Structure formats: structure tokens, C-alpha cells
Amino acid sequence: MHKDPDCIFCKIIEGTIPSYKIFEDDNLVSFMDINPFEKGHVLVVPKHHAATIGELPEEVLVQLAKAVQKIAVRLKERLGCSGLNVLQNNGASAGQTVPHVHVHLIPRYEGKPLRFQSGEYGSDEEMKTFYEKLR
Ligand code: AMP
Ligand code: ZN
């Protein structure tokens, strides 16, 4: 399994940096985010070191998706959150600060303010250009 000795999440996986681990198996670990967006914010992290989602082996990706579902259900059952965001950042421009793939699970609670930014809407022409590139 690929590791990076300088990576903070590899160090958490190795146990050389402490964390509040809520789940661990042979392939993944999940621990409390040190700077939570909301109470109960956790990260789900493959033990295999890769910076971004495109570099993950397919089998690891499947394991990650399964663990995200399992822990999402656990958050709902045990924290009583009414909603939950699944967030995964790739690259500095997307807000990624730790270059080891991780999925954020952010519980959301009734009555708490929630803001998402939008506004980069272009013309229909521009929409079609992206559509042609992506389909
Ligand atoms: P991202 O911006 O998607 O790369 O997210 C990195 C996340 O890792 C941030 O939400 C940080 O609060 C969290 N983080 C960084 N260092 C630690 C740590 N030692 N233990 C737990 N969470 C951490
Ligand atoms: Zn790593």
C-alpha cells in the first residue's frame, strides 16, 4: 500500500500523530476533523496514499464509497442530524489543503444556517460548450 512519510494523514494512519478515530479497518480510517464545519464533522480516509480521486485504484474507491455510506448512516443514527453533506476536494483551487484523498462528512442540524455559494452562471452558449466537452 502506497505511503508518503511526509503526509499528515499517513502519519495519522500510522498512529504517529494522534486523532479521534471513529472507525478503522484494513483499508480505511475515519476520524474527527480537527477544524469542523459543524459539530460531528468527520473525515473518511483510504490508507492508500494518493493526492486526488483520479489517482485512487478502483478497488480503493469502491471501499471508500462503501465506508462513506456506512459512516453517513452512523452519523444520522447517533448524532440525530437531519441532513449531511459529503464533500471531497481535489487540488488547491478546490480548497484541498491535505494532499491525501479524504471525504468530509458534515452533519447538518435543523435550524442551523447553511450557505452554499453559486453565481458563476454563463450564457446558454457557454453551457453548451461545457456540455459538448463533458458528454
Ligand atoms: P481539505 O481542505 O479538503 O484538504 O480538508 C482537510 C481537512 O483536514 C480540514 O478540514 C482540516 O481541518 C482537517 N485536518 C487537518 N489536519 C488534521 C488533523 N491533524 N486531524 C484531523 N483533521 C485534520
Ligand atoms: Zn498520505
Tab-separated table of C-alpha atoms and ligand atoms in Angstrom:
chain	number	residue	atom	x	y	z
A	1	MET	CA	0.000	0.000	0.000
A	2	HIS	CA	1.415	3.377	-1.053
A	3	LYS	CA	2.516	5.714	1.794
A	4	ASP	CA	4.121	9.162	1.966
A	5	PRO	CA	6.290	9.657	5.081
A	6	ASP	CA	5.736	13.436	4.967
A	7	CYS	CA	1.947	13.221	4.725
A	8	ILE	CA	-0.052	14.219	7.811
A	9	PHE	CA	-2.854	11.733	7.092
A	10	CYS	CA	-0.339	8.908	6.530
A	11	LYS	CA	1.057	9.817	9.965
A	12	ILE	CA	-2.440	9.665	11.488
A	13	ILE	CA	-2.928	6.261	9.823
A	14	GLU	CA	0.425	5.079	11.223
A	15	GLY	CA	-0.547	6.427	14.655
A	16	THR	CA	2.445	8.781	14.961
A	17	ILE	CA	0.048	11.764	15.093
A	18	PRO	CA	-2.965	11.446	17.411
A	19	SER	CA	-6.543	11.577	16.191
A	20	TYR	CA	-10.045	10.721	17.364
A	21	LYS	CA	-10.586	7.625	15.229
A	22	ILE	CA	-14.204	6.540	14.977
A	23	PHE	CA	-13.678	3.683	12.519
A	24	GLU	CA	-10.776	1.658	11.175
A	25	ASP	CA	-10.356	-1.451	9.052
A	26	ASP	CA	-7.551	-2.802	6.853
A	27	ASN	CA	-8.173	-0.252	4.119
A	28	LEU	CA	-9.669	2.891	5.642
A	29	VAL	CA	-9.793	5.083	8.653
A	30	SER	CA	-12.287	7.700	9.800
A	31	PHE	CA	-11.556	10.372	12.378
A	32	MET	CA	-12.899	13.669	13.693
A	33	ASP	CA	-11.950	16.735	11.653
A	34	ILE	CA	-9.748	18.955	13.837
A	35	ASN	CA	-11.398	22.125	12.495
A	36	PRO	CA	-15.037	21.120	11.983
A	37	PHE	CA	-17.509	22.945	9.741
A	38	GLU	CA	-20.239	21.660	12.052
A	39	LYS	CA	-20.449	19.534	15.202
A	40	GLY	CA	-19.624	15.913	14.401
A	41	HIS	CA	-17.702	16.604	11.152
A	42	VAL	CA	-15.599	13.549	10.291
A	43	LEU	CA	-13.195	12.563	7.513
A	44	VAL	CA	-13.083	9.193	5.780
A	45	VAL	CA	-9.587	8.408	4.522
A	46	PRO	CA	-8.217	5.482	2.486
A	47	LYS	CA	-4.965	4.096	3.899
A	48	HIS	CA	-3.537	4.079	0.375
A	49	HIS	CA	-1.783	7.426	-0.195
A	50	ALA	CA	-2.913	9.263	-3.320
A	51	ALA	CA	-3.368	13.004	-3.651
A	52	THR	CA	-6.576	13.158	-5.662
A	53	ILE	CA	-9.525	10.979	-6.541
A	54	GLY	CA	-8.338	10.307	-10.093
A	55	GLU	CA	-5.217	8.598	-8.754
A	56	LEU	CA	-7.007	6.115	-6.494
A	57	PRO	CA	-7.065	2.464	-7.557
A	58	GLU	CA	-10.619	1.423	-8.397
A	59	GLU	CA	-10.858	-1.110	-5.588
A	60	VAL	CA	-9.921	1.572	-3.056
A	61	LEU	CA	-12.546	3.883	-4.500
A	62	VAL	CA	-15.202	1.213	-4.009
A	63	GLN	CA	-14.065	0.619	-0.426
A	64	LEU	CA	-14.185	4.374	0.178
A	65	ALA	CA	-17.714	4.730	-1.193
A	66	LYS	CA	-18.943	1.876	0.992
A	67	ALA	CA	-17.322	3.337	4.108
A	68	VAL	CA	-18.776	6.782	3.371
A	69	GLN	CA	-22.265	5.273	3.248
A	70	LYS	CA	-21.757	3.271	6.440
A	71	ILE	CA	-20.434	6.247	8.408
A	72	ALA	CA	-23.092	8.580	6.996
A	73	VAL	CA	-25.740	6.221	8.383
A	74	ARG	CA	-23.910	6.122	11.712
A	75	LEU	CA	-23.849	9.946	11.935
A	76	LYS	CA	-27.574	10.142	11.267
A	77	GLU	CA	-28.390	7.444	13.833
A	78	ARG	CA	-26.053	8.592	16.591
A	79	LEU	CA	-25.978	12.376	16.205
A	80	GLY	CA	-29.565	12.881	15.177
A	81	CYS	CA	-28.575	15.179	12.341
A	82	SER	CA	-31.362	15.925	9.884
A	83	GLY	CA	-29.035	16.231	6.883
A	84	LEU	CA	-25.465	15.630	5.847
A	85	ASN	CA	-23.017	16.908	3.221
A	86	VAL	CA	-20.474	14.655	1.512
A	87	LEU	CA	-17.570	16.774	0.275
A	88	GLN	CA	-14.334	15.775	-1.407
A	89	ASN	CA	-11.834	18.438	-2.510
A	90	ASN	CA	-9.206	17.894	-5.221
A	91	GLY	CA	-6.417	20.417	-5.733
A	92	ALA	CA	-5.627	23.700	-4.018
A	93	SER	CA	-8.042	25.644	-6.228
A	94	ALA	CA	-10.822	23.399	-4.906
A	95	GLY	CA	-9.790	24.088	-1.315
A	96	GLN	CA	-7.757	20.929	-0.769
A	97	THR	CA	-5.190	21.535	1.958
A	98	VAL	CA	-4.141	17.938	2.694
A	99	PRO	CA	-2.927	16.123	-0.447
A	100	HIS	CA	-4.151	12.677	0.645
A	101	VAL	CA	-7.643	11.767	-0.602
A	102	HIS	CA	-10.340	12.225	2.043
A	103	VAL	CA	-14.093	12.602	2.131
A	104	HIS	CA	-15.716	15.080	4.508
A	105	LEU	CA	-18.958	14.008	6.171
A	106	ILE	CA	-20.604	17.112	7.580
A	107	PRO	CA	-23.736	16.564	9.671
A	108	ARG	CA	-26.365	19.294	9.399
A	109	TYR	CA	-28.945	20.183	12.004
A	110	GLU	CA	-32.409	21.700	11.774
A	111	GLY	CA	-32.414	25.462	12.236
A	112	LYS	CA	-28.673	25.991	11.681
A	113	PRO	CA	-27.785	28.369	8.816
A	114	LEU	CA	-26.344	26.767	5.688
A	115	ARG	CA	-24.804	28.669	2.833
A	116	PHE	CA	-23.513	27.450	-0.485
A	117	GLN	CA	-22.065	29.873	-2.998
A	118	SER	CA	-23.297	29.992	-6.536
A	119	GLY	CA	-23.252	32.630	-9.205
A	120	GLU	CA	-20.796	31.620	-11.929
A	121	TYR	CA	-23.583	31.243	-14.457
A	122	GLY	CA	-22.761	31.929	-18.084
A	123	SER	CA	-24.793	32.111	-21.257
A	124	ASP	CA	-26.628	29.174	-22.821
A	125	GLU	CA	-23.835	29.187	-25.417
A	126	GLU	CA	-21.238	28.695	-22.717
A	127	MET	CA	-23.349	25.957	-21.100
A	128	LYS	CA	-23.427	24.143	-24.450
A	129	THR	CA	-19.638	24.415	-24.788
A	130	PHE	CA	-19.186	22.660	-21.453
A	131	TYR	CA	-21.870	20.153	-22.353
A	132	GLU	CA	-20.042	19.267	-25.569
A	133	LYS	CA	-16.753	18.849	-23.705
A	134	LEU	CA	-18.198	16.694	-20.953
A	135	ARG	CA	-20.787	14.423	-22.522
B	1	AMP	P1	-9.308	19.718	2.686
B	1	AMP	O1	-9.431	21.214	2.778
B	1	AMP	O2	-10.419	19.076	1.917
B	1	AMP	O3	-7.931	19.263	2.250
B	1	AMP	O4	-9.544	19.210	4.166
B	1	AMP	C1	-8.525	18.924	5.074
B	1	AMP	C2	-9.209	18.776	6.396
B	1	AMP	O5	-8.329	18.111	7.263
B	1	AMP	C3	-9.581	20.118	7.051
B	1	AMP	O6	-10.989	20.159	7.273
B	1	AMP	C4	-8.787	20.097	8.343
B	1	AMP	O7	-9.490	20.655	9.424
B	1	AMP	C5	-8.513	18.617	8.547
B	1	AMP	N1	-7.287	18.317	9.286
B	1	AMP	C6	-6.047	18.801	9.057
B	1	AMP	N2	-5.179	18.267	9.945
B	1	AMP	C7	-5.889	17.443	10.744
B	1	AMP	C8	-5.565	16.609	11.854
B	1	AMP	N3	-4.312	16.516	12.339
B	1	AMP	N4	-6.558	15.894	12.442
B	1	AMP	C9	-7.830	15.980	11.975
B	1	AMP	N5	-8.196	16.727	10.938
B	1	AMP	C10	-7.242	17.468	10.319
B	2	ZN	ZN	-0.812	10.245	2.843
